[in-house]
């Protein structure tokens, strides 16, 4: 029962262009959504989060959009840089808990 | 300032053996969570500890156990190892249970466990 889904296992984007990573979820009881980035041999690194009461949060080159009616989350990276090449995970927190449910990840490759 | 430290970094065990993984959280962080990441999958929640008490448990068998010490460090124990326990085990720390929720956890680099 995969409650958080990242249907694109990989994505390639040219340097300077926009990267859009998508995430779908099935549980309407999630109250926080987060994006993590993971490089090989390192633990996941927090990128950006959004509360379920908001529809957009921006931090520098990173913007997360939440569409609750569609149960869809997306991360926009503008402009994309080669150093952004990593695996990106979306994660969701069920309300009233302190755990995160992670998607399976999308491998982003930014081409110079 | 040290981040989340995990030891050992790599480990090879035989089926049926027992293993103990260790985690030291960021100084001042009182909550530690454990996640298992199998190759090709996202991290899966195992346990959360706060102030030495278990505050959450994922869908893992009783072969998995953990504890938190007075200095907030933590150990994850897995008994009767199976081949399917081969994974990257991640420890994450946070200030408190809900503190810094918008900032997420801080993860360590993990322990790579291989069961043969």
Coordinates of C-alpha atoms in Angstrom, one line a residue:
Chain A
X1 CA 0.0 0.0 0.0
X2 CA 2.1 2.9 -1.3
X3 CA 0.5 6.0 0.1
X4 CA 3.1 8.3 -1.4
X5 CA 4.0 7.8 -5.0
X6 CA 6.7 9.2 -7.3
X7 CA 5.8 7.7 -10.6
X8 CA 8.9 9.0 -12.5
X9 CA 12.0 7.1 -11.5
X10 CA 14.2 9.4 -13.4
X11 CA 14.3 12.9 -15.1
X12 CA 16.9 14.6 -17.2
X13 CA 17.0 18.4 -17.6
X14 CA 19.4 20.8 -19.2
X15 CA 21.3 23.2 -17.0
X16 CA 19.4 26.5 -16.6
X17 CA 16.0 25.0 -17.3
X18 CA 13.2 24.1 -14.9
X19 CA 13.1 20.8 -13.2
X20 CA 9.7 19.6 -12.1
X21 CA 9.4 16.6 -9.8
X22 CA 6.0 15.2 -9.0
X23 CA 4.5 13.3 -6.1
X24 CA 1.0 11.9 -5.6
X25 CA -0.5 10.7 -2.3
X26 CA -3.6 8.9 -1.3
X27 CA -4.1 9.8 2.3
X28 CA -6.0 13.0 2.9
X29 CA -4.9 13.0 6.6
X30 CA -1.3 14.1 5.8
X31 CA -0.6 17.5 7.4
X32 CA 3.0 18.2 6.3
X33 CA 4.8 17.4 3.1
X34 CA 8.6 17.6 2.7
X35 CA 11.2 17.2 0.0
X36 CA 14.5 15.6 0.6
X37 CA 17.6 15.3 -1.7
X38 CA 20.0 12.4 -1.4
X39 CA 23.4 12.0 -2.8
X40 CA 25.1 8.6 -3.0
X41 CA 26.7 7.5 0.3
X42 CA 25.0 10.3 2.2
X43 CA 21.8 10.5 4.2
X44 CA 18.8 12.5 2.8
X45 CA 19.1 16.3 3.2
X46 CA 16.0 18.4 3.9
X47 CA 15.1 20.8 1.1
X48 CA 11.7 22.4 1.6
X49 CA 8.4 21.7 3.3
X50 CA 4.8 22.8 3.0
X51 CA 1.9 22.6 5.4
X52 CA -1.4 21.2 4.2
X53 CA -3.0 24.5 4.8
X54 CA -0.9 26.2 2.2
X55 CA -0.6 25.7 -1.6
X56 CA 2.8 27.1 -2.2
X57 CA 6.1 27.6 -0.4
X58 CA 9.3 29.1 -1.9
X59 CA 12.9 29.0 -0.9
X60 CA 15.4 30.4 -3.3
X61 CA 15.5 28.3 -6.4
X62 CA 13.1 25.7 -4.9
X63 CA 9.3 26.0 -4.9
X64 CA 6.8 23.4 -3.7
X65 CA 3.2 23.4 -4.8
X66 CA 0.4 21.5 -3.1
X67 CA -2.9 20.7 -4.8
X68 CA -5.0 19.1 -2.2
X69 CA -8.0 18.4 -4.3
X70 CA -5.7 16.4 -6.7
X71 CA -3.6 15.0 -3.9
X72 CA -0.6 16.1 -5.8
X73 CA 2.7 17.7 -4.8
X74 CA 5.4 19.1 -7.0
X75 CA 8.9 20.5 -6.6
X76 CA 10.1 23.1 -9.0
X77 CA 13.8 23.9 -9.3
X78 CA 14.7 27.0 -11.3
X79 CA 17.3 27.3 -12.7
X80 CA 18.5 23.8 -12.5
X81 CA 22.2 23.3 -11.8
X82 CA 24.5 20.3 -12.3
X83 CA 24.9 20.1 -8.5
X84 CA 21.2 19.5 -8.2
X85 CA 21.8 16.0 -9.7
X86 CA 20.6 13.6 -7.0
X87 CA 17.7 11.4 -5.9
X88 CA 14.7 13.4 -4.7
X89 CA 12.2 12.0 -2.2
X90 CA 8.9 13.5 -1.2
X91 CA 7.6 12.6 2.2
X92 CA 4.4 13.1 4.0
X93 CA 3.5 13.1 7.7
X94 CA 0.2 11.6 8.8
X95 CA -1.6 14.0 11.1
X96 CA -1.1 13.2 14.8
X97 CA 2.1 11.2 14.2
X98 CA 5.8 12.0 14.1
X99 CA 6.8 9.7 11.3
X100 CA 7.2 10.4 7.6
X101 CA 6.1 8.2 4.7
X102 CA 8.5 8.5 1.8
X103 CA 8.0 8.0 -1.9
X104 CA 10.3 5.8 -3.9
X105 CA 12.4 8.7 -5.2
X106 CA 13.1 10.4 -8.6
X107 CA 16.7 10.5 -9.9
X108 CA 17.3 13.9 -11.4
X109 CA 20.2 14.5 -13.7
X110 CA 21.0 18.0 -14.7
X111 CA 23.0 18.1 -17.9
X112 CA 25.7 20.8 -18.3
Chain B
X1 CA 29.2 21.2 15.0
X2 CA 28.9 17.5 14.5
X3 CA 25.8 16.2 12.6
X4 CA 24.1 12.9 13.2
X5 CA 26.7 10.2 13.4
X6 CA 26.0 6.5 12.8
X7 CA 28.3 3.5 13.4
X8 CA 29.4 1.4 11.8
X9 CA 29.2 2.6 8.3
X10 CA 29.2 -0.8 6.7
X11 CA 28.5 -4.2 8.2
X12 CA 28.2 -7.8 6.9
X13 CA 26.3 -10.4 8.9
X14 CA 25.2 -13.9 8.4
X15 CA 21.6 -15.0 8.4
X16 CA 20.4 -15.8 11.9
X17 CA 22.9 -13.4 13.6
X18 CA 22.0 -10.3 15.6
X19 CA 23.2 -6.8 14.9
X20 CA 23.3 -3.5 16.8
X21 CA 23.5 -0.2 15.0
X22 CA 24.3 3.0 16.8
X23 CA 23.3 6.6 16.4
X24 CA 24.4 9.9 18.1
X25 CA 22.0 12.8 17.4
X26 CA 22.9 16.4 16.9
X27 CA 23.8 18.1 20.2
X28 CA 20.6 19.3 21.8
X29 CA 18.3 17.1 19.8
X30 CA 16.2 14.8 22.0
X31 CA 14.3 12.8 19.4
X32 CA 15.8 10.0 17.3
X33 CA 14.1 8.1 14.5
X34 CA 15.2 5.0 12.6
X35 CA 14.4 4.3 9.0
X36 CA 15.2 1.4 6.7
X37 CA 15.9 2.0 3.0
X38 CA 16.0 -1.0 0.8
X39 CA 17.6 -0.5 -2.6
X40 CA 15.3 1.3 -5.0
X41 CA 12.8 2.3 -2.4
X42 CA 12.3 5.3 -0.1
X43 CA 13.1 5.2 3.6
X44 CA 10.6 3.3 5.7
X45 CA 9.8 4.3 9.3
X46 CA 10.9 1.8 12.0
X47 CA 10.9 3.6 15.3
X48 CA 10.9 7.0 16.9
X49 CA 12.2 7.7 20.4
X50 CA 11.9 10.9 22.5
X51 CA 13.1 11.3 26.0
X52 CA 14.1 7.6 26.1
X53 CA 10.5 6.5 25.4
X54 CA 9.2 4.9 22.2
X55 CA 6.8 7.3 20.6
X56 CA 6.1 5.5 17.3
X57 CA 6.6 2.2 15.6
X58 CA 6.4 1.2 12.0
X59 CA 5.3 -2.1 10.5
X60 CA 8.3 -4.1 11.4
X61 CA 8.5 -7.5 13.2
X62 CA 9.4 -7.9 16.8
X63 CA 12.9 -8.9 15.7
X64 CA 13.5 -5.1 15.5
X65 CA 14.0 -3.2 18.7
X66 CA 15.6 0.0 19.8
X67 CA 16.3 2.1 22.8
X68 CA 17.4 5.6 23.6
X69 CA 19.9 6.5 26.3
X70 CA 20.0 9.4 28.8
X71 CA 22.5 11.2 26.5
X72 CA 19.8 10.8 23.7
X73 CA 22.0 8.5 21.6
X74 CA 20.2 5.4 20.3
X75 CA 20.7 1.8 19.3
X76 CA 18.7 -0.3 16.8
X77 CA 18.9 -4.0 17.3
X78 CA 17.8 -6.6 14.8
X79 CA 17.7 -10.3 15.8
X80 CA 17.6 -13.4 13.7
X81 CA 18.7 -11.6 10.6
X82 CA 17.1 -12.4 7.3
X83 CA 18.5 -11.8 3.8
X84 CA 15.7 -9.2 3.4
X85 CA 17.1 -7.2 6.2
X86 CA 19.9 -6.1 3.9
X87 CA 19.4 -2.3 3.6
X88 CA 20.7 1.1 4.5
X89 CA 19.6 2.0 8.0
X90 CA 19.2 5.7 8.6
X91 CA 19.0 7.5 11.8
X92 CA 17.4 11.0 12.0
X93 CA 17.3 13.5 14.8
X94 CA 15.2 16.4 15.7
X95 CA 14.9 18.8 18.6
X96 CA 11.6 17.3 19.8
X97 CA 8.6 15.4 18.7
X98 CA 7.1 18.1 16.7
X99 CA 9.7 20.8 17.0
X100 CA 11.0 22.0 13.7
X101 CA 8.5 20.0 11.8
X102 CA 8.7 22.5 9.0
X103 CA 12.5 21.9 8.8
X104 CA 12.3 18.1 8.8
X105 CA 14.7 15.7 10.3
X106 CA 18.5 15.7 10.0
X107 CA 19.6 12.4 8.8
X108 CA 22.9 10.6 9.3
X109 CA 24.7 8.9 6.4
X110 CA 23.4 5.6 7.5
X111 CA 24.7 2.1 8.1
X112 CA 24.8 -0.3 5.2
X113 CA 23.9 -3.7 6.4
X114 CA 24.5 -6.7 4.2
X115 CA 23.1 -10.1 5.3
X116 CA 24.6 -13.1 3.6

